[in-house]
mmCIF file of C-alpha atoms and ligand atoms in Angstrom:
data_model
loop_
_atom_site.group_PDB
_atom_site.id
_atom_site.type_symbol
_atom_site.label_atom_id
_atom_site.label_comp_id
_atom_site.label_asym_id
_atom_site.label_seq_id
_atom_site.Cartn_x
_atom_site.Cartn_y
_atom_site.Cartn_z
ATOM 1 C CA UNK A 15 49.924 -114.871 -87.648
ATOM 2 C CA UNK A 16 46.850 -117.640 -87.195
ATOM 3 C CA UNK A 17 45.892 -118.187 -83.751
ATOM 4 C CA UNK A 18 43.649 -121.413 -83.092
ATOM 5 C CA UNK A 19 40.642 -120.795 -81.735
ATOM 6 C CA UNK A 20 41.170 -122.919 -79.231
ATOM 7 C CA UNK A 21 44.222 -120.854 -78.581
ATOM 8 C CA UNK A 22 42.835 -117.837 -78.371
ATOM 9 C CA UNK A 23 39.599 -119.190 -76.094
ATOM 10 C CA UNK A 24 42.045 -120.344 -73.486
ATOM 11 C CA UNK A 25 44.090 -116.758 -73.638
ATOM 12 C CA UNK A 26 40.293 -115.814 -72.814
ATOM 13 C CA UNK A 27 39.841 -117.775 -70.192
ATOM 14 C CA UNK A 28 43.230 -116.809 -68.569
ATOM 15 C CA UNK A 29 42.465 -112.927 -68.879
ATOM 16 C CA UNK A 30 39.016 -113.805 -66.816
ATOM 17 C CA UNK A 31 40.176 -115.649 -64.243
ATOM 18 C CA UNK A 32 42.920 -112.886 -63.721
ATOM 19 C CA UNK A 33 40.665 -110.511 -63.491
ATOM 20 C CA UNK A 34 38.078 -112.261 -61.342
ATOM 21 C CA UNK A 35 41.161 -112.739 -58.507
ATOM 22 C CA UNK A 36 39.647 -110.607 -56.318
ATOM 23 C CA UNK A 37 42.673 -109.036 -53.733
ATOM 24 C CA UNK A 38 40.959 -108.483 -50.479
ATOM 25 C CA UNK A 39 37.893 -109.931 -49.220
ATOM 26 C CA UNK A 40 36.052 -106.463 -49.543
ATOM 27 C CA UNK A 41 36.420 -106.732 -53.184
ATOM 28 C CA UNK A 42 35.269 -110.176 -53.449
ATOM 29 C CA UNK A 43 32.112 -109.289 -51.502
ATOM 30 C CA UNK A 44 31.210 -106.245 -53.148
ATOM 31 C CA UNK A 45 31.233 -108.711 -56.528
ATOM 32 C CA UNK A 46 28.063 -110.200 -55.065
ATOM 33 C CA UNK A 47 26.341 -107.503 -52.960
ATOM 34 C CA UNK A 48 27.526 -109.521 -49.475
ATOM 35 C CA UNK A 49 28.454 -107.721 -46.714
ATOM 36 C CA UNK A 50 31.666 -108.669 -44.816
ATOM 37 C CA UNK A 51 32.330 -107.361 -41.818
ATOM 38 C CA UNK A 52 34.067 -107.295 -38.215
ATOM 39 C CA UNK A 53 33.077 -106.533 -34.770
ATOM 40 C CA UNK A 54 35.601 -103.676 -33.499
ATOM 41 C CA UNK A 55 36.843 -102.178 -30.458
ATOM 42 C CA UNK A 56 36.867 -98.191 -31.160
ATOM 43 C CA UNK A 57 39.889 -97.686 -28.775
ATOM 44 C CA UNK A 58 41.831 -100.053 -31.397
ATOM 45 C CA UNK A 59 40.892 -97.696 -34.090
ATOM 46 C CA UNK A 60 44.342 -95.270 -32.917
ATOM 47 C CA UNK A 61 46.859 -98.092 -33.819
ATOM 48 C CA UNK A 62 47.453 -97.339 -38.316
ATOM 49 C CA UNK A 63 48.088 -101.456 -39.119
ATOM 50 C CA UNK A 64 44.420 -102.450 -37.278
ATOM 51 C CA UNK A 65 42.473 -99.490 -38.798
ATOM 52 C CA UNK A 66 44.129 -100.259 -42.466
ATOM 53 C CA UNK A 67 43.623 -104.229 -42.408
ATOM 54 C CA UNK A 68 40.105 -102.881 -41.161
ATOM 55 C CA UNK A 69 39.056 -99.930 -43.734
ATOM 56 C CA UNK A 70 41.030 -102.942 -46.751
ATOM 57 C CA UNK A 71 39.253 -106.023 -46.415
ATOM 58 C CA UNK A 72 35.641 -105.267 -44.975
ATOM 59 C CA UNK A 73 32.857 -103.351 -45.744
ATOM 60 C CA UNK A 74 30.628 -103.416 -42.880
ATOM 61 C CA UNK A 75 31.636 -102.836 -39.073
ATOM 62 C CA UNK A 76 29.679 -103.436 -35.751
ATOM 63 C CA UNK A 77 30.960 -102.596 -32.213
ATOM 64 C CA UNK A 78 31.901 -105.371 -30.095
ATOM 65 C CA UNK A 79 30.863 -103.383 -26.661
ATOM 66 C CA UNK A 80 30.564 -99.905 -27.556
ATOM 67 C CA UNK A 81 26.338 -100.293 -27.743
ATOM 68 C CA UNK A 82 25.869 -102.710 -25.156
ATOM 69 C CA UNK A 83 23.823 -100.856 -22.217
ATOM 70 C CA UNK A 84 27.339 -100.487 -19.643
ATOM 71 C CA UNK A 85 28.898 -98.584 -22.262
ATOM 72 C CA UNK A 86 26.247 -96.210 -23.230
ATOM 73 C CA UNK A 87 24.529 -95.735 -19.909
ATOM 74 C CA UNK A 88 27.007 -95.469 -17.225
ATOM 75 C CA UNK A 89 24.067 -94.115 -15.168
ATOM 76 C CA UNK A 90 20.585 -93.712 -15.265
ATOM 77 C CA UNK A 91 20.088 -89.960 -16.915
ATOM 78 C CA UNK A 92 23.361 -90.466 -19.170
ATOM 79 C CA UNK A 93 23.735 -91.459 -22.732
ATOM 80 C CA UNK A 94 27.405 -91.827 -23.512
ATOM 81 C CA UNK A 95 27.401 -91.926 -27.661
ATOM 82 C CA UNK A 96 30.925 -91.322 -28.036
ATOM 83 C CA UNK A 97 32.863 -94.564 -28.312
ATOM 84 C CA UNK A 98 29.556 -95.096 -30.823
ATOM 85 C CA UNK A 99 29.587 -92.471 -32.785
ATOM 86 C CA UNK A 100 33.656 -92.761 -33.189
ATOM 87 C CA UNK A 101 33.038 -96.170 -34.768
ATOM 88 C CA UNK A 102 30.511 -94.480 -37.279
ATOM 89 C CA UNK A 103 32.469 -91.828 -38.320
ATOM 90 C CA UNK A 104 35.212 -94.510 -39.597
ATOM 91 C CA UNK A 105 32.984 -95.690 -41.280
ATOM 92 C CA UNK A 106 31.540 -92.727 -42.990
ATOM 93 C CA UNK A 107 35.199 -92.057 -44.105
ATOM 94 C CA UNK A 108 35.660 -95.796 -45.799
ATOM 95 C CA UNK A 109 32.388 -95.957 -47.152
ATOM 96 C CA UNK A 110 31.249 -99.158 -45.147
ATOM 97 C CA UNK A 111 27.791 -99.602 -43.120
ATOM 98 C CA UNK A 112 27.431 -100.080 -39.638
ATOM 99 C CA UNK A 113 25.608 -102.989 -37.735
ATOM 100 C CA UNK A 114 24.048 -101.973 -34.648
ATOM 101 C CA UNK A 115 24.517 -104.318 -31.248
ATOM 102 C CA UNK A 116 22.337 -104.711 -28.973
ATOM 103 C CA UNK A 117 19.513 -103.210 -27.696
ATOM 104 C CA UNK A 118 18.322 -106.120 -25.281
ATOM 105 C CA UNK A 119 20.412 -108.210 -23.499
ATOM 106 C CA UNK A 120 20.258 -110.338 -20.301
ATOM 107 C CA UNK A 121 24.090 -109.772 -20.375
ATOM 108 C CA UNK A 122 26.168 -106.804 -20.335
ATOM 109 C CA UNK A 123 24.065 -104.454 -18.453
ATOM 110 C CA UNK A 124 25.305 -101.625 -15.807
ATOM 111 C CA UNK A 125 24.679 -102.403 -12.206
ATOM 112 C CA UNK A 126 22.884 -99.726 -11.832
ATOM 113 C CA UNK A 127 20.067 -101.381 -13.882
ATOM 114 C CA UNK A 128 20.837 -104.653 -12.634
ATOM 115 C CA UNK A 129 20.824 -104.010 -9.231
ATOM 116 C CA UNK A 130 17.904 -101.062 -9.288
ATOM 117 C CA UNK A 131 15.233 -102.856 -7.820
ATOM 118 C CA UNK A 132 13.421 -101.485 -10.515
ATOM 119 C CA UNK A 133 9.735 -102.508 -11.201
ATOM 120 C CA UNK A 134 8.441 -103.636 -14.082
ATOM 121 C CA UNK A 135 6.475 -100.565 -15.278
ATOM 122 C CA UNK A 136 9.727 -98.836 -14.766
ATOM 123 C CA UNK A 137 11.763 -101.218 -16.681
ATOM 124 C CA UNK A 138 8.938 -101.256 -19.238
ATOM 125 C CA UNK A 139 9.701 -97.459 -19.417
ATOM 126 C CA UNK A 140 13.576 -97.453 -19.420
ATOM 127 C CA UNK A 141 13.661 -99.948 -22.132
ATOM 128 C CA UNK A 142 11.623 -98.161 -24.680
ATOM 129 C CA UNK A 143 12.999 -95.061 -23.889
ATOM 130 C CA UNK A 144 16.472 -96.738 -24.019
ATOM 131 C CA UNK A 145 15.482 -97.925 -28.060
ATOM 132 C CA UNK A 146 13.933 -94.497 -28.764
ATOM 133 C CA UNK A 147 16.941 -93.112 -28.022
ATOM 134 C CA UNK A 148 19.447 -95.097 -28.940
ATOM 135 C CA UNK A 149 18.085 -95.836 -32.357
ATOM 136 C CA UNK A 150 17.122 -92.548 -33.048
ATOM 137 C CA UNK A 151 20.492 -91.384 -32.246
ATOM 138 C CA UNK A 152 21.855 -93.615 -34.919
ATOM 139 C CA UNK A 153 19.168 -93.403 -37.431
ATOM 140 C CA UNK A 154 20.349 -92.964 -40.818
ATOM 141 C CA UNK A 155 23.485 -94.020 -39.726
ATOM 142 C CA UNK A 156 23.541 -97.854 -38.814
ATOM 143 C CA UNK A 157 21.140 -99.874 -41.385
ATOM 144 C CA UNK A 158 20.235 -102.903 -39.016
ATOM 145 C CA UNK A 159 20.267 -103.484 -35.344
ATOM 146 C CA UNK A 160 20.361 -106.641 -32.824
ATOM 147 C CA UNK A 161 17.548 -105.702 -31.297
ATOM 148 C CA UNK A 162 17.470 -108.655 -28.972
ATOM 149 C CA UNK A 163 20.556 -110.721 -28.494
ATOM 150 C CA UNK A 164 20.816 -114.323 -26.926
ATOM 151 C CA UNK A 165 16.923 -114.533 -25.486
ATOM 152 C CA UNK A 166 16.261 -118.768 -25.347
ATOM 153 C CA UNK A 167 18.020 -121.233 -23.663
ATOM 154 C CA UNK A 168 19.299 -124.526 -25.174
ATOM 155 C CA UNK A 169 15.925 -126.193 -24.635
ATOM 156 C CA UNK A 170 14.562 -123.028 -26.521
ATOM 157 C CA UNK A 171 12.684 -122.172 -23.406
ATOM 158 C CA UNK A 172 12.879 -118.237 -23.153
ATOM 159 C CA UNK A 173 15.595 -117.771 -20.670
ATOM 160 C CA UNK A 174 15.313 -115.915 -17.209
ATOM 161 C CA UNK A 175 16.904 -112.310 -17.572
ATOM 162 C CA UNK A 176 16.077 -108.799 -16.240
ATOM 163 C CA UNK A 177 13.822 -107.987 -19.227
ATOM 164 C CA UNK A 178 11.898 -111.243 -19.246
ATOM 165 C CA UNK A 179 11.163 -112.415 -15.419
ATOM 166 C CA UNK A 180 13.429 -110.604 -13.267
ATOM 167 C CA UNK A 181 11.095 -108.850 -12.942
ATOM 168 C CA UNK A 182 10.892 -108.325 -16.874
ATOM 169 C CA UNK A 183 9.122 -105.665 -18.448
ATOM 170 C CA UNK A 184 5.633 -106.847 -17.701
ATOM 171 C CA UNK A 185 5.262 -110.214 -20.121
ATOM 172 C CA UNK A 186 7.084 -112.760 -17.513
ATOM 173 C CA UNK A 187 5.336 -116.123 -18.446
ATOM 174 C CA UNK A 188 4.486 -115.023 -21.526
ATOM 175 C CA UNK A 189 6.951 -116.988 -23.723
ATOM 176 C CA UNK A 190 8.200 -114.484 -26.820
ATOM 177 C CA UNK A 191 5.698 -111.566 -25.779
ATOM 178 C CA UNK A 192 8.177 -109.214 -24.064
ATOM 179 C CA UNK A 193 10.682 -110.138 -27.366
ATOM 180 C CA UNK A 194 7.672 -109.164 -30.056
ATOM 181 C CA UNK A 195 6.737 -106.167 -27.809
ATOM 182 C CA UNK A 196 10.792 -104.715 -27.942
ATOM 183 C CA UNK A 197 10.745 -105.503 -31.834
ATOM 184 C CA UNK A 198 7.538 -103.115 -31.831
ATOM 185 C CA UNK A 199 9.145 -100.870 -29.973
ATOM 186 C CA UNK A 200 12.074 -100.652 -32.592
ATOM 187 C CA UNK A 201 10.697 -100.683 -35.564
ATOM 188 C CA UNK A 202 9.019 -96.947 -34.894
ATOM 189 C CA UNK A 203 11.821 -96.067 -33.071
ATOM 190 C CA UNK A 204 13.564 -96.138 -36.484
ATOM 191 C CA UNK A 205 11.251 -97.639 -38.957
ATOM 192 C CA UNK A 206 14.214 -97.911 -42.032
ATOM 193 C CA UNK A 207 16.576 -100.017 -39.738
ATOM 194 C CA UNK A 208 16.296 -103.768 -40.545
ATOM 195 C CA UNK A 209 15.425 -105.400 -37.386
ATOM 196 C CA UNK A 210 17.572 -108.826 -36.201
ATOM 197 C CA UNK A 211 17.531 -111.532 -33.457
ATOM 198 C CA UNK A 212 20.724 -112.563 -32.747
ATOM 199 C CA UNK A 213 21.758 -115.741 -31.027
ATOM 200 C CA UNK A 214 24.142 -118.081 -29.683
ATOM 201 C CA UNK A 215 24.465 -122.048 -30.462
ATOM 202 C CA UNK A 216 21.352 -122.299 -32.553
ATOM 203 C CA UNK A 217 23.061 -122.176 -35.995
ATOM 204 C CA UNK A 218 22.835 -125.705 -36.632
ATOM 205 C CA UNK A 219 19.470 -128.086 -35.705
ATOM 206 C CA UNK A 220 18.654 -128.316 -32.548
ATOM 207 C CA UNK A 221 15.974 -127.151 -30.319
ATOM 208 C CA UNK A 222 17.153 -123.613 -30.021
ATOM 209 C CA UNK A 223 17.479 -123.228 -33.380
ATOM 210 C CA UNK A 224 14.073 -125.288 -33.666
ATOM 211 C CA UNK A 225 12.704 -122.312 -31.569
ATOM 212 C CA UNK A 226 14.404 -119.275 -33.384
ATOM 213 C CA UNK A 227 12.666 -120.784 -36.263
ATOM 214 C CA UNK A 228 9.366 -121.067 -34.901
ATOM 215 C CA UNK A 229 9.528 -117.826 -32.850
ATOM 216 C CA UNK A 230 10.587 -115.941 -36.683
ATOM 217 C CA UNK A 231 7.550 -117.909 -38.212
ATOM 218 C CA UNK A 232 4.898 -116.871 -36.142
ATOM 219 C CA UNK A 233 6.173 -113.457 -36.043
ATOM 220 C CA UNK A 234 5.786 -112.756 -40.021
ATOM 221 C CA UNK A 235 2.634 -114.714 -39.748
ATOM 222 C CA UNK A 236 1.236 -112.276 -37.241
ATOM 223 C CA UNK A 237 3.213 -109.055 -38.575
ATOM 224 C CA UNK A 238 5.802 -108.404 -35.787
ATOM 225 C CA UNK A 239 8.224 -106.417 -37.809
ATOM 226 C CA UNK A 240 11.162 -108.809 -37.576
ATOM 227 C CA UNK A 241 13.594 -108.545 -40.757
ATOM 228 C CA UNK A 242 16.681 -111.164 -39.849
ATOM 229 C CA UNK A 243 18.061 -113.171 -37.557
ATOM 230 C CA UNK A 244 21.964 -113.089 -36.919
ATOM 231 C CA UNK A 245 23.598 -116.478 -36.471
ATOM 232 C CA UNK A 246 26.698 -115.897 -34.165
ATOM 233 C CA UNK A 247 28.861 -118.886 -34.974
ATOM 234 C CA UNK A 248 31.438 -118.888 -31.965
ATOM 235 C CA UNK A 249 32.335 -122.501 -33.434
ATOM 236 C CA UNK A 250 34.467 -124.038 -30.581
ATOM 237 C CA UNK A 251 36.484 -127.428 -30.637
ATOM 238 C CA UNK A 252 36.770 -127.514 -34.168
ATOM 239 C CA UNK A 253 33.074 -128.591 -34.506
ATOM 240 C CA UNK A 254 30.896 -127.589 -36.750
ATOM 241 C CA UNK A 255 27.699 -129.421 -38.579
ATOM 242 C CA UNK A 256 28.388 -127.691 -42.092
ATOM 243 C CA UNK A 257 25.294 -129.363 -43.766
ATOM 244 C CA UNK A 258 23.243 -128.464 -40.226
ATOM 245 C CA UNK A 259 24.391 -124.951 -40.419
ATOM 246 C CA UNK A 260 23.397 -124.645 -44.424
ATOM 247 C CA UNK A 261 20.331 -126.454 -43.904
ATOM 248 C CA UNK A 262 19.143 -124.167 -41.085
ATOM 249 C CA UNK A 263 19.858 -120.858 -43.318
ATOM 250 C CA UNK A 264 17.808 -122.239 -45.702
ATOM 251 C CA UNK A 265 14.926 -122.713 -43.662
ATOM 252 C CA UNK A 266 15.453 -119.369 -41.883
ATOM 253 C CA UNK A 267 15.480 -117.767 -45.250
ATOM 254 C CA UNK A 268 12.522 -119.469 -46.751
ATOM 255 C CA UNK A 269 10.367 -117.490 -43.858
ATOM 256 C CA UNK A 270 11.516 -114.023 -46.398
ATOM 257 C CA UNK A 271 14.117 -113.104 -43.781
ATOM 258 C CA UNK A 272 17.722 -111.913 -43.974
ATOM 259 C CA UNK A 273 20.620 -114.582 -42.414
ATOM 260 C CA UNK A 274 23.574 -112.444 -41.479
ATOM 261 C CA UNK A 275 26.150 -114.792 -39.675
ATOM 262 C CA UNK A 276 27.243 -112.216 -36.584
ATOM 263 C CA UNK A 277 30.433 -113.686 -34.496
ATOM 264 C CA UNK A 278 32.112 -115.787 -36.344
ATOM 265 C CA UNK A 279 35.051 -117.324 -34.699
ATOM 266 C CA UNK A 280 36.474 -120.855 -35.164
ATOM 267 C CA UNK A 281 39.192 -121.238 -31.952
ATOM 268 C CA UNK A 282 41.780 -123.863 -31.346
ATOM 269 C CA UNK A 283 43.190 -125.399 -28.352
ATOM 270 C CA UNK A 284 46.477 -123.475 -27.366
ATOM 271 C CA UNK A 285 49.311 -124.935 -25.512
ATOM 272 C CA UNK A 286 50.954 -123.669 -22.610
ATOM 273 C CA UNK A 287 53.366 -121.028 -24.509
ATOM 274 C CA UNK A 288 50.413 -120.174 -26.332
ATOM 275 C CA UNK A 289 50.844 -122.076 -29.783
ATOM 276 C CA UNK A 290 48.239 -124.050 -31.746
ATOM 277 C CA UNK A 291 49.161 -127.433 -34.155
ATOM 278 C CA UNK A 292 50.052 -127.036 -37.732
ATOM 279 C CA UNK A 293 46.878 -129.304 -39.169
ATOM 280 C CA UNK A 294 44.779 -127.063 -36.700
ATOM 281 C CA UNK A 295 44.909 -124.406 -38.758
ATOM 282 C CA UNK A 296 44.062 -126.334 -41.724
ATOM 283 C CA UNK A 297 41.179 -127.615 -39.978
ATOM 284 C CA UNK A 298 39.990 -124.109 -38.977
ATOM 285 C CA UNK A 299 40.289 -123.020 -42.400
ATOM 286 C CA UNK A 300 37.672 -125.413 -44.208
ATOM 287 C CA UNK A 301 35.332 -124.607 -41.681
ATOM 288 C CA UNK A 302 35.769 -120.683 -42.152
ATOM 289 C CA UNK A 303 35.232 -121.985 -46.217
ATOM 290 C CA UNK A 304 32.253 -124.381 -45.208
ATOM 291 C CA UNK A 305 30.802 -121.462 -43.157
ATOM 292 C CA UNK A 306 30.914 -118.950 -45.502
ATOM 293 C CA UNK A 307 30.036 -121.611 -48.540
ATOM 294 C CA UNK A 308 27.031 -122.245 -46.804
ATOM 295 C CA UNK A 309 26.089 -118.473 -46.667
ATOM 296 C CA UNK A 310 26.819 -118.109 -50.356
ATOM 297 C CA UNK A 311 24.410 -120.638 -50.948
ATOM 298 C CA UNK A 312 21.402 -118.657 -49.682
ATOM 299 C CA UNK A 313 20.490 -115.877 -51.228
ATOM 300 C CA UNK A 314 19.189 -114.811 -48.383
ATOM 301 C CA UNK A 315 22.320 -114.703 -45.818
ATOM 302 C CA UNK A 316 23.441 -111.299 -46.638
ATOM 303 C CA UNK A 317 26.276 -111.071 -44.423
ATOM 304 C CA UNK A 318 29.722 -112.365 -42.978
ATOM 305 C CA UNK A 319 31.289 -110.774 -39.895
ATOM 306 C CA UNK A 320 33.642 -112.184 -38.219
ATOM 307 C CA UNK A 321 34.229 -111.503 -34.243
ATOM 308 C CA UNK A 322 36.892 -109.428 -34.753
ATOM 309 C CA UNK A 323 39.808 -109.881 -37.688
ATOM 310 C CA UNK A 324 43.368 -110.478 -35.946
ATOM 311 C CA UNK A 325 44.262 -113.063 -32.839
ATOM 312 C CA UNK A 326 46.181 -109.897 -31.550
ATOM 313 C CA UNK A 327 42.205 -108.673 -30.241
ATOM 314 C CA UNK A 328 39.779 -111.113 -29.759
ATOM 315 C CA UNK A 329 36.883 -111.838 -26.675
ATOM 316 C CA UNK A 330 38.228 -116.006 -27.067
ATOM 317 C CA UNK A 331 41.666 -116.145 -24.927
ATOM 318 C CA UNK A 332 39.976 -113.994 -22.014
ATOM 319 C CA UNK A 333 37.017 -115.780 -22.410
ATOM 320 C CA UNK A 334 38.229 -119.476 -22.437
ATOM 321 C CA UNK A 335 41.095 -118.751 -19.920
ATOM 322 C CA UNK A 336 43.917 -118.763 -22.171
ATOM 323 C CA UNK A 337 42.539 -123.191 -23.545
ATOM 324 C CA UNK A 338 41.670 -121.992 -26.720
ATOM 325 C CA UNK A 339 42.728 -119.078 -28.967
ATOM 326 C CA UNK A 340 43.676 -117.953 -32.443
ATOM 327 C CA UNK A 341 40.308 -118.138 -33.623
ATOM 328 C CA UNK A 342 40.593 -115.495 -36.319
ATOM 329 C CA UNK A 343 41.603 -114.696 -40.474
ATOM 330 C CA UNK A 344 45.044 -112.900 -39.387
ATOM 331 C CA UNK A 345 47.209 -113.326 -36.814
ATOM 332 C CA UNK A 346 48.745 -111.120 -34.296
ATOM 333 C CA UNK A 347 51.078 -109.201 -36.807
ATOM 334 C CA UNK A 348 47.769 -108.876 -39.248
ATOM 335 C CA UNK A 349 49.143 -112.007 -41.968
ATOM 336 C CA UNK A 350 46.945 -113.299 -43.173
ATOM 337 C CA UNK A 351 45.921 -117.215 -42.152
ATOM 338 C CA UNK A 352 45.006 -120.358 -43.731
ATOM 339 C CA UNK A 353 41.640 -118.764 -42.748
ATOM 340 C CA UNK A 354 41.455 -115.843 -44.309
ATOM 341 C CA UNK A 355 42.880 -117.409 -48.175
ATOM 342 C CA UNK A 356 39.685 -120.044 -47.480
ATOM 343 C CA UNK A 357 37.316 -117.379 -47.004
ATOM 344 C CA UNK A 358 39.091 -115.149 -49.559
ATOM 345 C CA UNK A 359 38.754 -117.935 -52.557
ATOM 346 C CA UNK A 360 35.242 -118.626 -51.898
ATOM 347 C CA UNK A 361 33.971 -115.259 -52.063
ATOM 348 C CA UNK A 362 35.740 -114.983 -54.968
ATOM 349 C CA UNK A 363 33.658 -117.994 -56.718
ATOM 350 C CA UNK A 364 30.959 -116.421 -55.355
ATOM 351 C CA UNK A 365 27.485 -117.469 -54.887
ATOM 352 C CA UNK A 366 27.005 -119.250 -58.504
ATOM 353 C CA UNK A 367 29.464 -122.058 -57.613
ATOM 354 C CA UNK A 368 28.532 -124.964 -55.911
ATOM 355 C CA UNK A 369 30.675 -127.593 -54.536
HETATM 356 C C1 XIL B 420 31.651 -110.083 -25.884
HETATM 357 C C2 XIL B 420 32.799 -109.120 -26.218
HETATM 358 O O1 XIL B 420 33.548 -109.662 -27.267
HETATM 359 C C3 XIL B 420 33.659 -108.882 -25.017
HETATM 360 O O2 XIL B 420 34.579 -107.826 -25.295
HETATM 361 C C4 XIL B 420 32.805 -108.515 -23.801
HETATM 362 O O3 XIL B 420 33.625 -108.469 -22.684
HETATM 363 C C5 XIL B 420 31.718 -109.517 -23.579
HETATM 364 O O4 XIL B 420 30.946 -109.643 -24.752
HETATM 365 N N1 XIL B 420 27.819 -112.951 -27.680
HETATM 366 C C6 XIL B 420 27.559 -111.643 -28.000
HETATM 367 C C7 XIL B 420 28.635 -110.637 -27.892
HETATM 368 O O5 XIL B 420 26.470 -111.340 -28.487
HETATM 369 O O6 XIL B 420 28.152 -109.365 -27.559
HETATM 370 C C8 XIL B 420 29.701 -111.053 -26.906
HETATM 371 O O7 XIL B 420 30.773 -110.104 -26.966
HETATM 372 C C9 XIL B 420 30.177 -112.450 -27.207
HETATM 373 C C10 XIL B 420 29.049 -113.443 -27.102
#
């Protein structure tokens, strides 16, 4: 039998591009070194369809609450590492890395910090004890860490918290000082964890993201051991600047640090019975695949997580009253969206392809 040899290149082709269809989004990731990942709730860990969707399709977790300061310090002399260290240990079983979140926070603390009256050479000293421990606890264990989340406002002014001002841990009115002194403090606390800023509404361009960038740039210029800075992408409204977003992690990544995009969430307006439109979630699909295009495109954004994986558990319908909701790849009974096939296909082309 004579096959043509344009025949038999096409056969070729065919046998490639069935075995480049990657299944989950795990395996498309792992083609290209990314990391995708989820934030996750430990206590949701119990229930077999959430931990299997979990352990399947990513290969990176972070804990939504369970290292924020009210979890592990429910008072002053306790460190509570167990809804931590339960997150690790899945984990360690399904081979994926852990994400550490967050050290420093204006947000999420215990009242008994918040409302200690503490002074600032005592806050000075509960912090960096708080990071010594903390990240020593987990070093070896959790490759990078927020070590401060969510510090500037949307002017990019450094905002007003307990560890800046109120009464801050002695660098009030000193712009970035107190957030250079914490990543100090971190990297010798563990000095193999990959140290991140992480922030809210500054993925596009705008003045906080203006600020991130010029915060990051003076840092590396002066040596304050900052490795990354974690975009958190809560994209509500349906509204995101795609070629804003890609621009800015190209800039960020030109200063020879990592982009990991943190929270990812895209949420649509619900009804009253709770049900979204049709072309919704087509809409919230290409911006999932713009998103995670524009990642791609950098060699230096390293990571996708999304904030949390099914619309049975996410922060959004609490968070926006019940307005908005659905923002995430599966839905309630873990199906997969419109979402998650966007996000799924362009991992699969991977970073070579451009569109
Ligand atoms: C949210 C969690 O999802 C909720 O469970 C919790 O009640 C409040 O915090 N930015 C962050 C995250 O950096 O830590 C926040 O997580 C969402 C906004």
């Amino acid at each position: 039998m004579r096959v043509s040899a344009s025949a038999l290149t096409f056969l070729l082709v065919c046998i490639f591009a069935l075995s480049s269809v990657a299944q989950t989004l795990r395996e498309a990731a792992d083609r290209d070194g990314l990391l995708v990942s989820s934030a996750v709730r430990p206590s949701q860990l119990s229930e077999p369809a959430y931990a299997s969707t979990l352990a399947r399709e990513f290969n990176m977790v972070e804990a939504e609450d369970a290292m924020k300061w009210w979890v592990l310090r429910p008072d002053e002399a306790t460190y509570d590492f167990r809804q931590g260290d339960e997150l690790v240990r899945f984990a360690q079983i399904h081979d994926m890395k852990v994400r550490g979140h967050c050290l420093v926070w204006g947000r999420s603390n215990p009242e008994w910090l918040t409302q200690g009256k503490f002074t600032s050479r005592q806050l000075s000293r509960l912090l960096h004890e708080h990071i010594n421990r903390v990240m020593g606890h987990y070093a070896g264990q959790l490759f990078a860490w927020d070590v401060v989340n969510e510090a500037l406002d949307e002017n990019g002014n450094v905002r007003s918290s307990i560890w800046y001002d109120q009464p801050g841990v002695g660098f009030s009115w000193h712009g970035t000082k107190y957030i250079e002194q914490v990543f100090r403090w971190a990297h010798q606390a563990d000095p193999q964890a990959l140290l991140f800023y992480n922030e809210a509404e500054g993925e596009g361009l705008n003045r906080k993201s203006d600020a991130i960038y010029a915060m990051v740039k003076n840092f590396r210029r002066r040596g304050v051991p900052i490795d990354g800075v974690g975009l958190q992408m809560h994209i509500p409204m349906l509204d995101a600047d795609i070629p804003a977003i890609a621009a800015n992690i190209a800039r960020l990544t030109a200063l020879g640090v990592q982009v990991h995009i943190t929270e990812l969430d895209v949420s649509l307006p619900v009804d009253s019975s709770g049900l979204v439109r049709a072309d919704d979630l087509t809409r919230q699909a290409d911006i999932y695949r713009g998103i995670v295009r524009a990642c791609l495109n950098s060699a230096g954004c390293t990571a996708i997580q999304t904030w949390g994986f099914t619309d049975k558990y996410s922060w959004i319908g609490s968070h926006s009253h019940g307005v908005r909701g659905q923002a995430l790849p599966f839905n309630r009974a873990y199906q997969p969206k419109a979402a998650y096939r966007a996000v799924l296909e362009e991992l699969s082309a991977g970073r070579a392809i451009r569109h």
